[in-house]
Amino acid sequence: MSSEQGHHISQERFMQIRVDFKEHMDDIRSFLDFAVPSGLLTDRQEHEIKSKTNSDEQTRKLHDYIFKKLPYDSDKLMSALNESEHFKIFDLLDEVTVYPMKNKPHGRVILINNLKFDDGSKYNKRLGSEKDVEGITELFKAFNFEVRSYLNKTAEEMKDITTKEASESTASEDCFVMFFMSHGTVGNIIGTDGKELSYSIIHTILKESSQLKDKPKLIYVNTCQVKPMVDNVPKGTDASSTKENTCRSETQVKVDAECSSAGESNSEKEYIGQYFNVPDLYVTFATVPEGINYRTKESGTVFIKSLISVYETNKDRCDISSLSSDINSELSKECKEINMDQVSSCYSTLKRKVILRATD
């Protein structure tokens, strides 16, 4: 973790995290080993802190001394926190490289899940998708988000929900999260009426929302991205009408995985950039363009199952944009169990890190 120069931590902000500082300053001696040589604290102050027999009193005294040195010694504070590995406090104060997560809840997770479609012969029922809803809800509630779930919506209704929820974001929300779970084609999400909600419409809504300006926006598109054709949908996938073979060769999977080691290839980035060119945005797709998103009745889509597994593994410090490779690794394992191949992709215009914690 880097403690870049240029931090400006106000006394007001430092006072706001007083309780968190007390809770997470679990190794004062280690912190002092870096704070004193840097000049953040004096030898006399170190002695006075250590003379306190009660750890709570030590932490309180330390907080008081640091408070008086802010904002002028912000960089020294952040360096000492980083070197002594007090990363929780570091992240709370680091508004240079991390988006602030100050509020509880941090915001809303908007979840649209299309399970049943009007034309059942063309769009098969997405059996197992309720498992995705359950898993996402539990995960993001643990991350301190409110979850709003919508079931079986037409293309127009999905558009209206996106517009409504974006417009209702307030200053007390740190982050905006949205899941689209349905059948899909390249550049589109299929509504229950069989009509398409294009990525470009979602882009326009997000871009024109003044309420979401400067906030991190996490969008998850849990659909296939196949080319629309005329035959029925392969069962157990989230494709729309297609003739495409649902099983790729092992060679192709390896190529896709290598191209997506950082979450996206150059060609994928250009493709996604056509639709999502909004500041402070991170979009995760269940698959790559022209790819299939697999699903089982017992455990839901392999993508959401993999994403939840990775986020839960990193729940103490879930750095969203750094986990795309881990998700693809887990996705590869899940796909082997059903003898299929799939790789996810992502696109980012984030300026800072989005870090979620189950303990926040």
Coordinates of N, CA, C and O in Angstrom, one line a residue, residues 198-324:
S198 N -30.6 -0.8 -23.9 CA -29.2 -0.7 -24.4 C -28.2 -0.2 -23.3 O -28.7 0.6 -22.4
Y199 N -27.0 -0.6 -23.4 CA -26.0 0.0 -22.5 C -25.9 1.5 -22.6 O -25.6 2.2 -21.6
S200 N -26.1 2.0 -23.8 CA -26.0 3.4 -24.1 C -27.0 4.2 -23.3 O -26.8 5.4 -22.9
I201 N -28.2 3.7 -23.1 CA -29.3 4.3 -22.3 C -28.8 4.4 -20.9 O -29.0 5.4 -20.2
I202 N -28.3 3.3 -20.3 CA -27.8 3.3 -19.0 C -26.7 4.3 -18.8 O -26.7 5.1 -17.8
H203 N -25.8 4.4 -19.8 CA -24.7 5.4 -19.8 C -25.3 6.8 -19.7 O -24.8 7.6 -18.9
T204 N -26.3 7.1 -20.5 CA -26.8 8.4 -20.5 C -27.4 8.8 -19.2 O -27.3 9.9 -18.7
I205 N -28.2 7.8 -18.6 CA -28.8 8.1 -17.2 C -27.7 8.4 -16.2 O -27.8 9.4 -15.4
L206 N -26.7 7.6 -16.2 CA -25.6 7.8 -15.2 C -24.9 9.1 -15.4 O -24.5 9.8 -14.5
K207 N -24.6 9.4 -16.7 CA -23.8 10.6 -17.0 C -24.6 11.9 -16.7 O -24.0 12.9 -16.3
E208 N -25.9 11.8 -16.9 CA -26.7 13.0 -16.7 C -27.2 13.2 -15.3 O -27.8 14.2 -14.9
S209 N -26.9 12.2 -14.4 CA -27.4 12.3 -13.0 C -26.4 13.2 -12.2 O -25.3 12.8 -11.9
S210 N -26.9 14.4 -11.8 CA -26.1 15.3 -11.0 C -25.9 14.7 -9.6 O -24.9 15.0 -8.9
Q211 N -26.9 13.9 -9.2 CA -26.8 13.3 -7.8 C -25.7 12.3 -7.7 O -25.2 12.0 -6.6
L212 N -25.3 11.7 -8.8 CA -24.2 10.7 -8.8 C -22.8 11.2 -9.2 O -21.8 10.5 -9.2
K213 N -22.8 12.5 -9.4 CA -21.5 13.1 -9.8 C -20.5 13.0 -8.7 O -20.8 13.2 -7.5
D214 N -19.3 12.6 -9.0 CA -18.1 12.4 -8.2 C -18.2 11.2 -7.2 O -17.3 10.9 -6.4
K215 N -19.3 10.4 -7.3 CA -19.5 9.2 -6.5 C -19.0 8.0 -7.3 O -19.3 7.9 -8.5
P216 N -18.4 7.1 -6.6 CA -18.1 5.8 -7.3 C -19.4 5.1 -7.6 O -20.3 5.0 -6.8
K217 N -19.5 4.6 -8.8 CA -20.6 3.9 -9.3 C -20.2 2.5 -9.8 O -19.4 2.3 -10.7
L218 N -20.7 1.5 -9.1 CA -20.4 0.1 -9.4 C -21.6 -0.6 -10.1 O -22.7 -0.7 -9.6
I219 N -21.4 -1.0 -11.4 CA -22.4 -1.6 -12.2 C -22.0 -3.0 -12.5 O -20.9 -3.2 -13.0
Y220 N -22.9 -3.9 -12.3 CA -22.7 -5.3 -12.6 C -23.7 -5.8 -13.6 O -24.9 -5.7 -13.4
V221 N -23.2 -6.3 -14.7 CA -24.1 -6.8 -15.8 C -24.0 -8.3 -15.9 O -23.1 -8.8 -16.5
N222 N -25.0 -9.0 -15.3 CA -25.0 -10.4 -15.2 C -25.9 -11.0 -16.3 O -27.0 -11.5 -16.0
T223 N -25.4 -10.9 -17.5 CA -26.1 -11.4 -18.7 C -25.1 -12.0 -19.6 O -23.9 -11.9 -19.5
C224 N -25.6 -12.7 -20.7 CA -24.8 -13.1 -21.8 C -24.6 -11.8 -22.7 O -25.2 -10.8 -22.5
Q225 N -23.6 -11.9 -23.6 CA -23.4 -10.8 -24.6 C -23.3 -11.4 -26.0 O -22.3 -11.2 -26.7
V226 N -24.3 -12.2 -26.3 CA -24.2 -12.9 -27.6 C -24.8 -12.1 -28.7 O -25.5 -11.1 -28.5
K227 N -24.6 -12.5 -30.0 CA -25.2 -11.8 -31.1 C -26.6 -12.3 -31.3 O -26.8 -13.5 -31.3
P228 N -27.6 -11.4 -31.4 CA -29.0 -11.9 -31.5 C -29.2 -12.6 -32.8 O -28.8 -12.1 -33.9
M229 N -29.9 -13.8 -32.7 CA -30.3 -14.5 -33.9 C -31.7 -15.0 -33.8 O -32.5 -14.3 -33.2
V230 N -32.0 -16.1 -34.3 CA -33.4 -16.5 -34.4 C -33.8 -17.7 -33.6 O -35.0 -18.0 -33.4
D231 N -32.9 -18.6 -33.2 CA -33.3 -19.8 -32.6 C -33.5 -19.6 -31.1 O -33.3 -18.6 -30.5
N232 N -34.0 -20.7 -30.4 CA -34.2 -20.6 -29.0 C -33.0 -20.5 -28.2 O -31.9 -20.8 -28.7
V233 N -33.1 -20.0 -27.0 CA -32.0 -19.8 -26.1 C -31.5 -21.2 -25.6 O -32.2 -22.0 -25.2
P234 N -30.1 -21.4 -25.5 CA -29.6 -22.6 -24.9 C -30.0 -22.6 -23.4 O -29.8 -21.6 -22.7
K235 N -30.5 -23.7 -23.0 CA -30.9 -23.8 -21.6 C -29.7 -23.7 -20.7 O -28.6 -24.2 -21.0
G236 N -29.9 -23.1 -19.5 CA -28.8 -22.9 -18.5 C -27.9 -21.8 -18.9 O -26.8 -21.8 -18.3
T237 N -28.3 -20.9 -19.7 CA -27.5 -19.7 -20.0 C -28.3 -18.5 -19.9 O -29.6 -18.6 -19.8
D238 N -27.7 -17.3 -20.0 CA -28.4 -16.1 -19.9 C -28.3 -15.4 -21.3 O -28.2 -14.1 -21.4
A239 N -28.4 -16.1 -22.4 CA -28.4 -15.6 -23.7 C -29.8 -15.3 -24.2 O -30.8 -15.8 -23.6
S240 N -29.9 -14.5 -25.2 CA -31.2 -14.4 -25.9 C -31.1 -15.3 -27.1 O -30.3 -16.2 -27.1
S241 N -32.0 -15.1 -28.1 CA -32.0 -16.0 -29.2 C -30.7 -16.1 -29.9 O -30.1 -15.1 -30.3
T242 N -30.1 -17.3 -30.1 CA -28.8 -17.5 -30.7 C -28.6 -18.9 -31.3 O -29.2 -19.8 -30.8
K243 N -27.8 -19.0 -32.3 CA -27.4 -20.2 -32.8 C -26.0 -20.6 -32.4 O -25.4 -21.6 -32.7
E244 N -25.4 -19.7 -31.6 CA -24.0 -19.9 -31.2 C -23.8 -21.1 -30.3 O -24.6 -21.4 -29.4
N245 N -22.7 -21.9 -30.6 CA -22.3 -23.0 -29.7 C -22.0 -22.5 -28.3 O -21.3 -21.6 -28.2
T246 N -22.6 -23.1 -27.3 CA -22.4 -22.7 -25.9 C -21.2 -23.2 -25.3 O -20.9 -22.9 -24.1
C247 N -20.4 -24.0 -26.0 CA -19.2 -24.5 -25.4 C -18.0 -24.2 -26.2 O -17.8 -24.6 -27.3
R248 N -17.1 -23.4 -25.6 CA -15.8 -23.0 -26.3 C -14.8 -24.1 -26.2 O -14.8 -24.9 -25.2
S249 N -13.8 -24.0 -27.0 CA -12.6 -24.9 -26.9 C -11.8 -24.5 -25.7 O -11.8 -23.3 -25.3
E250 N -11.0 -25.4 -25.2 CA -10.1 -25.1 -24.0 C -9.1 -24.1 -24.5 O -8.7 -23.2 -23.7
T251 N -8.6 -24.1 -25.7 CA -7.6 -23.2 -26.2 C -8.2 -21.8 -26.2 O -7.5 -20.8 -25.7
Q252 N -9.4 -21.6 -26.6 CA -10.0 -20.3 -26.6 C -10.1 -19.7 -25.2 O -9.9 -18.5 -25.0
V253 N -10.4 -20.6 -24.2 CA -10.6 -20.1 -22.9 C -9.2 -19.6 -22.4 O -9.2 -18.5 -21.7
K254 N -8.2 -20.3 -22.7 CA -6.9 -19.8 -22.2 C -6.5 -18.4 -22.8 O -6.0 -17.6 -22.2
V255 N -6.8 -18.3 -24.1 CA -6.6 -17.0 -24.7 C -7.4 -15.9 -24.1 O -6.9 -14.8 -23.8
D256 N -8.7 -16.1 -23.8 CA -9.5 -15.1 -23.2 C -9.0 -14.8 -21.8 O -9.0 -13.6 -21.4
A257 N -8.6 -15.8 -21.1 CA -8.1 -15.6 -19.7 C -6.8 -14.7 -19.7 O -6.7 -13.8 -18.9
E258 N -6.0 -15.0 -20.7 CA -4.7 -14.2 -20.8 C -5.0 -12.7 -21.2 O -4.5 -11.8 -20.6
C259 N -5.9 -12.6 -22.1 CA -6.3 -11.2 -22.5 C -7.0 -10.4 -21.4 O -6.9 -9.2 -21.3
S260 N -7.6 -11.2 -20.5 CA -8.4 -10.5 -19.4 C -7.7 -10.6 -18.1 O -8.4 -10.5 -17.1
S261 N -6.4 -10.8 -18.1 CA -5.7 -10.9 -16.8 C -5.9 -9.7 -15.9 O -5.8 -9.8 -14.7
A262 N -6.1 -8.5 -16.5 CA -6.3 -7.3 -15.8 C -7.8 -6.9 -15.9 O -8.2 -5.8 -15.5
G263 N -8.6 -7.9 -16.4 CA -10.0 -7.6 -16.4 C -10.6 -7.3 -17.8 O -11.7 -7.5 -18.1
E264 N -9.7 -6.9 -18.7 CA -10.2 -6.5 -20.0 C -9.0 -6.5 -21.0 O -7.9 -6.1 -20.7
S265 N -9.3 -6.8 -22.3 CA -8.3 -6.7 -23.3 C -8.5 -5.3 -24.0 O -9.5 -4.6 -23.7
N266 N -7.5 -4.9 -24.8 CA -7.7 -3.6 -25.4 C -8.9 -3.5 -26.3 O -9.6 -2.4 -26.3
S267 N -9.2 -4.5 -27.1 CA -10.4 -4.5 -27.9 C -11.7 -4.5 -27.1 O -12.6 -3.8 -27.4
E268 N -11.7 -5.2 -26.0 CA -12.9 -5.1 -25.1 C -13.0 -3.8 -24.5 O -14.1 -3.3 -24.3
K269 N -11.9 -3.1 -24.1 CA -12.0 -1.8 -23.5 C -12.5 -0.8 -24.5 O -13.4 0.0 -24.1
E270 N -12.1 -0.9 -25.7 CA -12.7 0.0 -26.7 C -14.2 -0.2 -27.0 O -15.0 0.7 -27.1
Y271 N -14.5 -1.5 -27.0 CA -16.0 -1.9 -27.1 C -16.8 -1.3 -26.0 O -17.8 -0.7 -26.2
I272 N -16.4 -1.6 -24.8 CA -17.2 -1.1 -23.6 C -17.2 0.4 -23.5 O -18.1 1.0 -23.1
G273 N -16.0 1.0 -23.9 CA -15.9 2.4 -23.8 C -16.9 3.2 -24.7 O -17.2 4.3 -24.5
Q274 N -17.4 2.5 -25.7 CA -18.4 3.1 -26.6 C -19.7 3.4 -25.8 O -20.4 4.3 -26.1
Y275 N -20.0 2.5 -24.8 CA -21.2 2.6 -24.0 C -21.0 3.3 -22.7 O -21.9 4.0 -22.2
F276 N -19.9 3.0 -22.0 CA -19.8 3.5 -20.6 C -18.5 4.4 -20.6 O -17.4 4.0 -20.4
N277 N -18.8 5.7 -20.7 CA -17.7 6.7 -20.7 C -18.1 7.8 -19.6 O -18.2 8.9 -19.9
V278 N -18.4 7.3 -18.4 CA -18.8 8.1 -17.3 C -17.7 8.2 -16.2 O -17.2 7.1 -15.9
P279 N -17.4 9.3 -15.7 CA -16.4 9.4 -14.6 C -16.8 8.6 -13.4 O -18.0 8.5 -13.1
D280 N -15.8 8.1 -12.7 CA -16.0 7.4 -11.4 C -16.9 6.2 -11.5 O -17.7 5.9 -10.7
L281 N -16.7 5.4 -12.6 CA -17.5 4.2 -12.9 C -16.7 3.0 -13.0 O -15.6 3.0 -13.5
Y282 N -17.2 1.9 -12.4 CA -16.6 0.6 -12.6 C -17.7 -0.4 -13.0 O -18.7 -0.6 -12.3
V283 N -17.6 -0.9 -14.2 CA -18.6 -1.9 -14.8 C -17.9 -3.3 -14.8 O -16.9 -3.4 -15.4
T284 N -18.6 -4.2 -14.3 CA -18.2 -5.6 -14.4 C -19.2 -6.4 -15.2 O -20.4 -6.4 -14.9
F285 N -18.8 -7.1 -16.2 CA -19.6 -8.0 -17.0 C -19.4 -9.4 -16.7 O -18.2 -9.9 -16.5
A286 N -20.5 -10.2 -16.7 CA -20.3 -11.6 -16.4 C -19.5 -12.4 -17.5 O -19.0 -13.5 -17.2
T287 N -19.4 -11.8 -18.6 CA -18.7 -12.5 -19.7 C -18.1 -11.4 -20.7 O -18.3 -10.2 -20.5
V288 N -17.4 -11.9 -21.6 CA -16.8 -11.0 -22.6 C -17.8 -10.8 -23.8 O -18.7 -11.6 -23.9
P289 N -17.6 -9.8 -24.7 CA -18.5 -9.7 -25.8 C -18.6 -11.0 -26.6 O -17.6 -11.7 -26.9
E290 N -19.8 -11.4 -27.0 CA -20.2 -12.6 -27.7 C -20.0 -13.8 -26.8 O -20.0 -14.9 -27.3
G291 N -19.9 -13.6 -25.5 CA -19.8 -14.7 -24.6 C -21.1 -15.2 -23.9 O -22.1 -14.5 -23.9
I292 N -21.0 -16.4 -23.3 CA -22.2 -17.0 -22.6 C -22.0 -16.9 -21.1 O -20.9 -17.1 -20.6
N293 N -23.1 -16.6 -20.4 CA -23.1 -16.6 -19.0 C -23.9 -17.8 -18.5 O -25.1 -17.9 -18.7
Y294 N -23.2 -18.7 -17.8 CA -23.8 -20.0 -17.4 C -24.4 -19.9 -16.0 O -24.0 -19.1 -15.2
R295 N -25.4 -20.8 -15.9 CA -26.2 -20.7 -14.6 C -26.7 -22.1 -14.3 O -27.0 -22.9 -15.2
T296 N -26.8 -22.5 -13.0 CA -27.4 -23.7 -12.6 C -28.6 -23.5 -11.7 O -28.6 -22.5 -11.0
K297 N -29.5 -24.4 -11.7 CA -30.7 -24.2 -10.9 C -30.4 -24.3 -9.4 O -31.0 -23.6 -8.6
E298 N -29.3 -25.0 -9.1 CA -29.0 -25.3 -7.7 C -28.2 -24.1 -7.0 O -28.4 -23.8 -5.9
S299 N -27.4 -23.4 -7.8 CA -26.5 -22.4 -7.2 C -26.5 -21.0 -8.0 O -25.7 -20.1 -7.6
G300 N -27.3 -20.9 -9.0 CA -27.4 -19.6 -9.7 C -26.3 -19.5 -10.8 O -25.7 -20.5 -11.2
T301 N -26.0 -18.3 -11.2 CA -25.0 -18.1 -12.2 C -23.6 -18.3 -11.7 O -23.3 -17.9 -10.5
V302 N -22.7 -18.9 -12.5 CA -21.4 -19.1 -12.0 C -20.6 -17.8 -11.8 O -19.7 -17.8 -10.9
F303 N -21.0 -16.8 -12.5 CA -20.3 -15.5 -12.3 C -20.6 -14.9 -10.9 O -19.7 -14.5 -10.2
I304 N -21.9 -14.8 -10.6 CA -22.2 -14.2 -9.3 C -21.7 -15.1 -8.1 O -21.2 -14.6 -7.1
K305 N -21.8 -16.4 -8.3 CA -21.2 -17.3 -7.3 C -19.7 -17.0 -7.1 O -19.2 -17.0 -5.9
S306 N -19.0 -16.8 -8.2 CA -17.6 -16.6 -8.1 C -17.3 -15.2 -7.5 O -16.4 -15.1 -6.7
L307 N -18.1 -14.2 -7.9 CA -17.9 -12.9 -7.4 C -18.1 -12.8 -5.9 O -17.3 -12.2 -5.1
I308 N -19.2 -13.4 -5.4 CA -19.5 -13.5 -4.0 C -18.4 -14.2 -3.2 O -17.9 -13.7 -2.2
S309 N -17.9 -15.3 -3.8 CA -16.8 -16.0 -3.1 C -15.5 -15.1 -2.9 O -14.9 -15.1 -1.8
V310 N -15.2 -14.4 -4.0 CA -14.0 -13.6 -3.9 C -14.2 -12.4 -3.0 O -13.3 -12.1 -2.2
Y311 N -15.3 -11.7 -3.1 CA -15.6 -10.6 -2.2 C -15.7 -11.0 -0.7 O -15.2 -10.3 0.2
E312 N -16.2 -12.2 -0.5 CA -16.3 -12.7 0.9 C -14.9 -13.0 1.5 O -14.6 -12.8 2.6
T313 N -14.1 -13.6 0.6 CA -12.7 -13.9 1.0 C -11.9 -12.6 1.4 O -11.1 -12.7 2.3
N314 N -12.3 -11.5 0.7 CA -11.6 -10.3 1.0 C -12.5 -9.3 1.7 O -12.3 -8.1 1.6
K315 N -13.4 -9.8 2.5 CA -14.4 -8.9 3.1 C -13.8 -7.9 4.1 O -14.4 -6.9 4.4
D316 N -12.6 -8.2 4.7 CA -12.0 -7.3 5.6 C -11.5 -6.0 4.9 O -11.3 -5.0 5.5
R317 N -11.1 -6.2 3.6 CA -10.6 -5.1 2.8 C -10.8 -5.4 1.4 O -9.9 -5.9 0.7
C318 N -12.1 -5.2 0.9 CA -12.4 -5.6 -0.5 C -12.2 -4.5 -1.4 O -13.0 -3.5 -1.6
D319 N -11.0 -4.5 -2.1 CA -10.6 -3.5 -3.0 C -11.1 -3.9 -4.4 O -10.5 -4.7 -5.1
I320 N -12.3 -3.3 -4.7 CA -13.1 -3.8 -5.9 C -12.3 -3.9 -7.2 O -12.3 -4.9 -7.8
S321 N -11.6 -2.8 -7.5 CA -10.9 -2.8 -8.9 C -9.7 -3.7 -9.0 O -9.2 -3.9 -10.1
S322 N -9.2 -4.3 -7.8 CA -8.0 -5.1 -7.9 C -8.4 -6.6 -7.9 O -7.5 -7.4 -8.0
L323 N -9.7 -6.9 -7.9 CA -10.1 -8.3 -7.8 C -10.6 -9.0 -9.0 O -11.0 -10.1 -9.0
S324 N -10.5 -8.3 -10.2 CA -11.0 -8.9 -11.4 C -10.3 -10.2 -11.8 O -10.9 -11.2 -12.2

